Amino acid sequence: MRTVDEVTSDQDVAAAIREGSHAALRIAFERWGSLIYTYALRILRDPHDADDVTQLTFVSAWSSRHLLRPEPSALPGWLVGIAKHRIADVQRGRARGLRTVSAVALEPDPSEPSIDQRVTERVVVAYELDRLGDPKATIVRRAYVEDVPLMTIADELGLPLNTVKSHARRGLAQLRERLRGVADHE
Amino acid sequence: MSDDERYLDDGADDRELLATLRESAEITFETPSPGTWDRIAAQLGPDATSAWDDSGPGDATAGLDTPEPPAPPAPAESAPTARRVSRRALWWGAAGVAAGAALTVAGVRLAESGRVIAETVLRTLDTNLDEGRAKIRERSGTLFLEIDLPHALSSSDGYVEVWLIHRDLKELVSVGIYTGGAEESFPMSRDVLNRGFVVVDLSREHFDGNAGHSGDSLLRGQLPL
């Protein structure tokens, strides 16, 4: 049997965080901690830095929770947006460290570290695809990543074609919504 | 296969989404090191919603090593909860007075149809589409939870169950089985609402002998109570 934590919608979690609930932030950490960590790790390539970014992201999220919009897909996009700033902080810190060590004093300040939006989107989509759960995730993966016809997927999974179509449609809509959430927090 | 069948919008948006999907196939996820949540929790300010969590913020940090026990059957008896309930009790009292006043004006017809004392939009969780309404209707002193869905829901390989989830999101009660009508009504306990079970949820359930929520929520909306 599932716990209510698991059936709680992302929107409900967002609303409860706004209200100031530690337990809701904890649920958010369980849902997206791994997304934030992996995102930071892929850019910074250092597990220790990725841990720091994860920690700072959720602490910053808590202290700015009044800015969180109570919309269905707002929470992951918002967390990723905060993580992006924390990652940039680490990159700036590294650049400064480098400059001190090699004394490249004549060079202008390194420009604002930029994080490729494509990397952000890829990580978010991969994560949200996993979160769709099966059979929806498998259907979306087979149909749109591997280009398998929906009819074939229906045969493979032993599901009615209409069920497969509906999963495909809803799954894609969910991913679209998630990406929009990330773009909104640019 | 035509594009229609693949549910793709015409624009560049979906071409981009598909490209992103393909590129994201190689990503594997890793988890933060143990203790990360504890370090986060140590830096949080006070918990503003103690009704969530009887024993205070400490409880939220305990879960990493010790699995959380199942949600207690009743909401906290802590002071904030008591305050909330009494505020709501006042509100209910006012609603009762208003209902009585309306009755004397509108007469019998109103007494039959009752009076809606709270209403919310029911939306799909994934796409946020407005699919109908949930209402609390008072009729001759009895409350009903009414589910109005212009497009009836069906579940080919199971059934649709109606739930009320507590506003603290930790507990839920089953209301009954939705049978596919445009307007279905369930007798409702005033006490359940007063205790904060105000989030209406419709889920797809299977005949699997599991009385709990499947986790597959179709529609949801929070009553403004």
Short mmCIF file of C-alpha atoms in Angstrom, two decimals:
data_model
loop_
_atom_site.label_atom_id
_atom_site.label_comp_id
_atom_site.label_asym_id
_atom_site.label_seq_id
_atom_site.Cartn_x
_atom_site.Cartn_y
_atom_site.Cartn_z
CA MET A 1 0.00 0.00 0.00
CA ARG A 2 1.18 3.47 -0.82
CA THR A 3 1.62 6.17 1.74
CA VAL A 4 -0.22 9.43 1.34
CA ASP A 5 3.17 11.07 0.80
CA GLU A 6 3.39 9.16 -2.44
CA VAL A 7 -0.05 10.11 -3.71
CA THR A 8 0.38 13.75 -2.78
CA SER A 9 0.49 15.81 -5.95
CA ASP A 10 3.45 18.05 -6.70
CA GLN A 11 1.08 20.99 -6.50
CA ASP A 12 -0.02 20.05 -2.98
CA VAL A 13 3.61 19.73 -1.93
CA ALA A 14 4.32 23.18 -3.35
CA ALA A 15 1.37 24.69 -1.50
CA ALA A 16 2.46 23.10 1.77
CA ILE A 17 6.04 24.34 1.36
CA ARG A 18 4.68 27.83 0.91
CA GLU A 19 2.78 27.38 4.13
CA GLY A 20 6.07 26.60 5.81
CA SER A 21 5.98 22.85 6.23
CA HIS A 22 9.27 21.01 6.82
CA ALA A 23 7.58 17.73 5.97
CA ALA A 24 6.59 19.07 2.55
CA LEU A 25 10.14 20.19 1.85
CA ARG A 26 11.24 16.72 2.86
CA ILE A 27 8.87 15.20 0.31
CA ALA A 28 10.28 17.59 -2.31
CA PHE A 29 13.80 16.46 -1.38
CA GLU A 30 12.79 12.83 -1.80
CA ARG A 31 11.21 13.57 -5.18
CA TRP A 32 13.82 15.89 -6.67
CA GLY A 33 16.96 15.57 -4.54
CA SER A 34 18.38 13.09 -7.00
CA LEU A 35 17.48 15.34 -9.96
CA ILE A 36 19.26 18.31 -8.41
CA TYR A 37 22.28 16.23 -7.37
CA THR A 38 22.68 14.62 -10.79
CA TYR A 39 22.20 17.96 -12.54
CA ALA A 40 24.93 19.54 -10.42
CA LEU A 41 27.18 16.50 -10.84
CA ARG A 42 26.92 16.55 -14.63
CA ILE A 43 28.00 20.16 -14.78
CA LEU A 44 30.50 20.36 -11.92
CA ARG A 45 31.86 16.78 -12.20
CA ASP A 46 32.57 16.66 -8.48
CA PRO A 47 30.42 14.67 -6.01
CA HIS A 48 31.35 16.89 -3.09
CA ASP A 49 30.35 20.06 -4.95
CA ALA A 50 27.16 18.36 -6.14
CA ASP A 51 26.26 17.54 -2.53
CA ASP A 52 26.87 21.15 -1.54
CA VAL A 53 24.74 22.44 -4.39
CA THR A 54 21.92 20.07 -3.43
CA GLN A 55 22.02 21.18 0.17
CA LEU A 56 22.17 24.88 -0.72
CA THR A 57 19.38 24.52 -3.26
CA PHE A 58 16.88 23.16 -0.76
CA VAL A 59 17.91 25.61 1.94
CA SER A 60 17.55 28.53 -0.53
CA ALA A 61 14.24 27.11 -1.68
CA TRP A 62 13.02 27.10 1.90
CA SER A 63 14.06 30.67 2.59
CA SER A 64 12.45 31.94 -0.60
CA ARG A 65 9.38 29.72 -0.44
CA HIS A 66 7.04 32.73 -0.55
CA LEU A 67 8.10 33.12 -4.22
CA LEU A 68 6.96 29.62 -5.13
CA ARG A 69 3.92 29.71 -7.38
CA PRO A 70 1.21 27.21 -6.51
CA GLU A 71 1.04 25.68 -9.97
CA PRO A 72 1.19 22.02 -10.90
CA SER A 73 4.61 22.00 -12.49
CA ALA A 74 6.17 24.95 -10.69
CA LEU A 75 8.13 23.05 -8.05
CA PRO A 76 10.73 21.09 -10.05
CA GLY A 77 11.34 24.03 -12.39
CA TRP A 78 11.77 26.32 -9.45
CA LEU A 79 14.24 23.97 -7.74
CA VAL A 80 16.23 23.58 -10.94
CA GLY A 81 16.28 27.37 -11.33
CA ILE A 82 17.70 27.76 -7.83
CA ALA A 83 20.21 24.96 -8.41
CA LYS A 84 21.42 26.74 -11.54
CA HIS A 85 22.39 29.77 -9.46
CA ARG A 86 24.12 27.65 -6.85
CA ILE A 87 26.06 25.81 -9.57
CA ALA A 88 27.05 29.16 -11.04
CA ASP A 89 28.28 30.22 -7.58
CA VAL A 90 30.55 27.18 -7.45
CA GLN A 91 31.84 27.86 -10.95
CA ARG A 92 32.56 31.48 -10.03
CA GLY A 93 34.36 30.30 -6.91
CA ARG A 94 36.48 27.95 -9.00
CA ALA A 95 37.29 30.67 -11.50
CA ARG A 96 38.40 32.95 -8.69
CA GLY A 97 40.52 30.19 -7.18
CA LEU A 98 42.12 29.55 -10.51
CA ARG A 99 42.85 33.22 -11.03
CA THR A 100 44.50 33.51 -7.66
CA VAL A 101 46.64 30.44 -8.13
CA SER A 102 47.83 31.31 -11.60
CA ALA A 103 47.75 35.05 -10.95
CA VAL A 104 46.12 35.91 -14.24
CA ALA A 105 45.49 39.33 -12.84
CA LEU A 106 45.41 41.11 -16.15
CA GLU A 107 42.45 39.17 -17.45
CA PRO A 108 39.05 40.69 -16.95
CA ASP A 109 36.68 39.04 -14.54
CA PRO A 110 35.41 35.81 -16.02
CA SER A 111 32.04 36.41 -17.60
CA GLU A 112 28.94 35.14 -15.85
CA PRO A 113 29.25 31.35 -15.91
CA SER A 114 26.72 30.04 -18.38
CA ILE A 115 24.99 26.74 -18.09
CA ASP A 116 23.80 25.22 -21.33
CA GLN A 117 20.01 25.22 -21.22
CA ARG A 118 20.05 22.03 -23.28
CA VAL A 119 21.83 20.22 -20.48
CA THR A 120 19.23 21.45 -18.03
CA GLU A 121 16.37 20.32 -20.25
CA ARG A 122 17.90 16.93 -20.89
CA VAL A 123 18.31 16.17 -17.22
CA VAL A 124 14.80 17.37 -16.39
CA VAL A 125 13.19 15.39 -19.20
CA ALA A 126 15.08 12.22 -18.32
CA TYR A 127 14.01 12.59 -14.70
CA GLU A 128 10.40 13.34 -15.42
CA LEU A 129 10.25 10.47 -17.89
CA ASP A 130 11.27 8.11 -15.08
CA ARG A 131 8.71 9.70 -12.80
CA LEU A 132 5.88 9.02 -15.23
CA GLY A 133 5.94 5.46 -13.97
CA ASP A 134 5.12 2.37 -15.97
CA PRO A 135 3.58 1.61 -18.34
CA LYS A 136 3.49 5.30 -19.30
CA ALA A 137 7.27 5.78 -19.16
CA THR A 138 7.96 2.66 -21.24
CA ILE A 139 5.34 3.69 -23.79
CA VAL A 140 6.75 7.20 -24.17
CA ARG A 141 10.30 5.84 -24.38
CA ARG A 142 9.44 3.21 -27.01
CA ALA A 143 7.23 5.56 -29.05
CA TYR A 144 9.25 8.74 -29.04
CA VAL A 145 12.83 7.75 -28.33
CA GLU A 146 12.91 4.45 -30.21
CA ASP A 147 10.25 5.33 -32.82
CA VAL A 148 8.32 2.12 -32.35
CA PRO A 149 4.75 2.29 -33.75
CA LEU A 150 2.07 2.53 -31.06
CA MET A 151 0.41 -0.61 -32.41
CA THR A 152 3.61 -2.62 -31.88
CA ILE A 153 3.95 -1.22 -28.36
CA ALA A 154 0.37 -2.24 -27.61
CA ASP A 155 1.17 -5.79 -28.75
CA GLU A 156 4.37 -5.90 -26.72
CA LEU A 157 2.70 -4.76 -23.54
CA GLY A 158 -0.54 -6.65 -24.10
CA LEU A 159 -2.52 -3.43 -23.70
CA PRO A 160 -5.39 -2.08 -25.82
CA LEU A 161 -4.21 0.38 -28.46
CA ASN A 162 -6.42 3.09 -26.98
CA THR A 163 -4.79 2.70 -23.59
CA VAL A 164 -1.36 2.99 -25.19
CA LYS A 165 -2.45 6.07 -27.12
CA SER A 166 -3.84 7.69 -24.02
CA HIS A 167 -0.66 6.98 -22.04
CA ALA A 168 1.45 8.35 -24.88
CA ARG A 169 -0.63 11.50 -25.15
CA ARG A 170 -0.76 12.14 -21.42
CA GLY A 171 2.90 11.29 -20.94
CA LEU A 172 4.02 13.69 -23.62
CA ALA A 173 1.76 16.41 -22.23
CA GLN A 174 3.31 15.93 -18.80
CA LEU A 175 6.85 16.23 -20.16
CA ARG A 176 5.89 19.33 -22.12
CA GLU A 177 4.46 20.83 -18.94
CA ARG A 178 7.65 20.05 -17.00
CA LEU A 179 9.88 21.65 -19.58
CA ARG A 180 7.67 24.70 -19.55
CA GLY A 181 8.14 24.78 -15.78
CA VAL A 182 11.92 24.89 -16.28
CA ALA A 183 11.72 27.52 -19.01
CA ASP A 184 9.50 29.70 -16.79
CA HIS A 185 12.20 29.80 -14.17
CA GLU A 186 14.92 30.94 -16.50
CA MET B 1 1.80 6.49 -38.70
CA SER B 2 0.58 10.07 -39.01
CA ASP B 3 1.70 12.80 -36.71
CA ASP B 4 -1.84 13.12 -35.32
CA GLU B 5 -1.66 9.66 -33.96
CA ARG B 6 1.56 10.50 -32.18
CA TYR B 7 -0.02 13.49 -30.43
CA LEU B 8 2.58 15.93 -31.56
CA ASP B 9 1.86 19.60 -31.80
CA ASP B 10 2.81 21.03 -35.15
CA GLY B 11 5.34 23.52 -33.87
CA ALA B 12 9.03 23.48 -33.16
CA ASP B 13 8.22 22.94 -29.48
CA ASP B 14 7.57 19.27 -29.95
CA ARG B 15 10.43 18.68 -32.34
CA GLU B 16 12.60 20.12 -29.64
CA LEU B 17 10.96 18.02 -26.95
CA LEU B 18 11.59 14.87 -28.98
CA ALA B 19 15.19 15.83 -29.62
CA THR B 20 15.66 16.45 -25.91
CA LEU B 21 14.02 13.14 -25.10
CA ARG B 22 16.42 11.28 -27.38
CA GLU B 23 19.47 13.07 -26.05
CA SER B 24 18.41 12.41 -22.48
CA ALA B 25 18.35 8.63 -22.94
CA GLU B 26 21.91 8.19 -21.69
CA ILE B 27 21.41 9.97 -18.37
CA THR B 28 21.44 7.92 -15.20
CA PHE B 29 20.54 9.43 -11.88
CA GLU B 30 22.52 9.34 -8.71
CA THR B 31 21.45 10.21 -5.20
CA PRO B 32 22.97 12.80 -2.89
CA SER B 33 25.18 11.36 -0.18
CA PRO B 34 23.49 10.15 3.01
CA GLY B 35 23.03 12.89 5.55
CA THR B 36 22.30 15.58 2.96
CA TRP B 37 18.72 15.94 4.19
CA ASP B 38 19.91 16.16 7.79
CA ARG B 39 22.23 19.01 6.83
CA ILE B 40 19.36 20.75 5.04
CA ALA B 41 16.97 20.25 7.96
CA ALA B 42 19.53 21.68 10.37
CA GLN B 43 19.42 24.96 8.47
CA LEU B 44 15.67 25.41 8.19
CA GLY B 45 13.78 27.93 10.23
CA PRO B 46 10.80 26.92 12.35
CA ASP B 47 8.07 24.76 10.89
CA ALA B 48 4.98 26.92 10.45
CA THR B 49 2.59 24.01 10.09
CA SER B 50 2.87 21.95 13.22
CA ALA B 51 -0.36 20.18 12.29
CA TRP B 52 1.75 18.41 9.68
CA ASP B 53 3.97 16.99 12.20
CA ASP B 54 3.02 16.45 15.84
CA SER B 55 6.48 16.23 17.24
CA GLY B 56 7.78 19.31 15.46
CA PRO B 57 10.60 19.77 12.98
CA GLY B 58 12.71 17.04 14.53
CA ASP B 59 10.38 14.43 13.16
CA ALA B 60 11.00 15.49 9.61
CA THR B 61 14.70 14.89 10.01
CA ALA B 62 14.26 11.48 11.57
CA GLY B 63 12.99 9.74 8.48
CA LEU B 64 16.23 9.14 6.60
CA ASP B 65 17.40 6.39 8.87
CA THR B 66 14.15 5.31 10.46
CA PRO B 67 11.23 4.77 8.13
CA GLU B 68 8.33 6.99 9.04
CA PRO B 69 5.49 5.20 10.79
CA PRO B 70 2.15 5.15 8.97
CA ALA B 71 0.14 8.33 9.37
CA PRO B 72 -1.80 8.44 12.65
CA PRO B 73 -5.55 7.95 12.33
CA ALA B 74 -6.53 11.41 13.53
CA PRO B 75 -4.98 14.84 13.06
CA ALA B 76 -2.84 16.26 15.81
CA GLU B 77 -4.37 17.41 19.03
CA SER B 78 -1.79 20.16 19.11
CA ALA B 79 -2.85 23.69 19.86
CA PRO B 80 -2.65 25.03 16.27
CA THR B 81 -4.95 22.26 15.02
CA ALA B 82 -7.42 22.97 17.78
CA ARG B 83 -7.37 26.63 16.82
CA ARG B 84 -7.97 25.83 13.20
CA VAL B 85 -10.86 23.54 13.97
CA SER B 86 -12.52 26.08 16.19
CA ARG B 87 -12.13 28.78 13.54
CA ARG B 88 -13.76 26.46 11.10
CA ALA B 89 -16.46 25.60 13.61
CA LEU B 90 -17.27 29.30 13.76
CA TRP B 91 -17.41 29.40 10.01
CA TRP B 92 -19.75 26.46 9.87
CA GLY B 93 -21.97 28.18 12.41
CA ALA B 94 -22.15 31.27 10.21
CA ALA B 95 -22.92 29.12 7.18
CA GLY B 96 -25.76 27.52 9.08
CA VAL B 97 -27.24 30.91 9.92
CA ALA B 98 -26.93 32.00 6.31
CA ALA B 99 -28.58 28.82 5.12
CA GLY B 100 -31.46 29.38 7.52
CA ALA B 101 -31.92 32.95 6.37
CA ALA B 102 -31.93 31.90 2.72
CA LEU B 103 -34.51 29.24 3.44
CA THR B 104 -37.06 31.69 4.79
CA VAL B 105 -36.74 33.73 1.63
CA ALA B 106 -36.66 31.06 -1.05
CA GLY B 107 -38.89 28.52 0.61
CA VAL B 108 -39.35 24.86 -0.15
CA ARG B 109 -37.50 24.58 -3.42
CA LEU B 110 -34.29 25.66 -1.80
CA ALA B 111 -34.84 23.22 1.02
CA GLU B 112 -35.01 20.42 -1.52
CA SER B 113 -32.00 21.37 -3.57
CA GLY B 114 -30.05 22.46 -0.55
CA ARG B 115 -27.27 24.96 -0.52
CA VAL B 116 -23.68 24.70 -1.73
CA ILE B 117 -21.37 25.68 1.09
CA ALA B 118 -18.07 24.95 -0.59
CA GLU B 119 -17.03 24.29 -4.15
CA THR B 120 -13.82 23.56 -6.02
CA VAL B 121 -12.72 22.90 -9.58
CA LEU B 122 -11.54 19.36 -10.22
CA ARG B 123 -8.46 19.32 -12.42
CA THR B 124 -6.35 16.64 -14.03
CA LEU B 125 -3.11 16.30 -12.13
CA ASP B 126 -0.87 15.95 -15.14
CA THR B 127 -2.34 18.50 -17.52
CA ASN B 128 -4.25 20.78 -15.13
CA LEU B 129 -7.42 20.67 -17.21
CA ASP B 130 -10.69 21.78 -15.66
CA GLU B 131 -12.84 18.64 -15.75
CA GLY B 132 -15.66 19.48 -13.36
CA ARG B 133 -16.63 20.52 -9.86
CA ALA B 134 -16.77 19.07 -6.39
CA LYS B 135 -19.28 20.66 -4.04
CA ILE B 136 -20.32 20.29 -0.45
CA ARG B 137 -24.09 20.65 -0.38
CA GLU B 138 -26.18 20.98 2.76
CA ARG B 139 -29.66 19.60 2.50
CA SER B 140 -31.93 19.54 5.57
CA GLY B 141 -28.97 19.54 7.89
CA THR B 142 -27.16 16.70 6.09
CA LEU B 143 -24.00 17.25 4.07
CA PHE B 144 -23.26 15.69 0.71
CA LEU B 145 -20.12 15.65 -1.37
CA GLU B 146 -21.26 16.14 -4.93
CA ILE B 147 -19.08 15.32 -7.93
CA ASP B 148 -20.17 17.06 -11.15
CA LEU B 149 -18.32 15.91 -14.25
CA PRO B 150 -19.65 17.02 -17.66
CA HIS B 151 -17.53 14.29 -19.26
CA ALA B 152 -18.01 11.14 -17.25
CA LEU B 153 -14.91 9.29 -16.14
CA SER B 154 -14.58 5.61 -16.75
CA SER B 155 -12.02 2.99 -15.96
CA SER B 156 -12.15 0.06 -18.32
CA ASP B 157 -10.17 -2.36 -16.20
CA GLY B 158 -11.17 -1.19 -12.73
CA TYR B 159 -13.20 1.51 -11.06
CA VAL B 160 -12.95 5.13 -9.98
CA GLU B 161 -12.83 5.85 -6.26
CA VAL B 162 -13.53 9.15 -4.52
CA TRP B 163 -11.28 10.20 -1.63
CA LEU B 164 -10.85 13.08 0.75
CA ILE B 165 -7.24 13.80 1.56
CA HIS B 166 -6.33 15.80 4.66
CA ARG B 167 -5.01 19.27 3.96
CA ASP B 168 -1.79 18.19 5.66
CA LEU B 169 -1.58 15.56 2.89
CA LYS B 170 -0.71 12.80 5.29
CA GLU B 171 -4.01 11.02 5.70
CA LEU B 172 -6.92 10.17 3.51
CA VAL B 173 -10.38 8.66 3.78
CA SER B 174 -12.32 6.83 1.13
CA VAL B 175 -15.64 8.45 0.24
CA GLY B 176 -17.03 5.87 -2.19
CA ILE B 177 -17.17 4.60 -5.72
CA TYR B 178 -17.89 6.98 -8.57
CA THR B 179 -20.03 5.08 -11.04
CA GLY B 180 -19.67 7.20 -14.15
CA GLY B 181 -22.51 9.71 -13.85
CA ALA B 182 -22.44 13.41 -14.63
CA GLU B 183 -23.54 14.22 -11.09
CA GLU B 184 -23.00 11.89 -8.16
CA SER B 185 -23.62 12.60 -4.52
CA PHE B 186 -22.12 11.02 -1.39
CA PRO B 187 -23.37 11.56 2.18
CA MET B 188 -20.64 13.33 4.06
CA SER B 189 -19.64 13.55 7.69
CA ARG B 190 -19.32 17.11 8.96
CA ASP B 191 -16.64 15.88 11.34
CA VAL B 192 -14.45 14.58 8.52
CA LEU B 193 -14.50 18.01 6.84
CA ASN B 194 -13.97 19.83 10.12
CA ARG B 195 -10.92 17.69 10.73
CA GLY B 196 -9.37 19.03 7.56
CA PHE B 197 -10.12 16.36 4.97
CA VAL B 198 -10.78 18.89 2.25
CA VAL B 199 -8.80 17.75 -0.79
CA VAL B 200 -11.15 15.89 -3.15
CA ASP B 201 -9.37 13.21 -5.17
CA LEU B 202 -10.62 10.75 -7.77
CA SER B 203 -8.35 7.80 -8.46
CA ARG B 204 -8.25 4.92 -10.86
CA GLU B 205 -8.38 1.68 -8.88
CA HIS B 206 -7.99 -1.95 -9.83
CA PHE B 207 -9.67 -5.06 -8.49
CA ASP B 208 -6.53 -6.14 -6.74
CA GLY B 209 -7.73 -6.62 -3.18
CA ASN B 210 -5.87 -3.50 -2.11
CA ALA B 211 -8.14 -1.10 -0.25
CA GLY B 212 -5.58 1.69 -0.32
CA HIS B 213 -5.18 4.48 -2.85
CA SER B 214 -3.58 3.19 -6.06
CA GLY B 215 -1.52 6.36 -6.45
CA ASP B 216 -3.10 6.89 -9.86
CA SER B 217 -5.02 10.11 -9.24
CA LEU B 218 -7.16 11.33 -12.11
CA LEU B 219 -8.68 14.53 -10.76
CA ARG B 220 -8.15 16.66 -7.73
CA GLY B 221 -9.33 19.88 -6.13
CA GLN B 222 -9.15 21.46 -2.68
CA LEU B 223 -12.35 22.67 -1.03
CA PRO B 224 -11.96 26.15 0.45
CA LEU B 225 -12.86 25.05 3.97
#
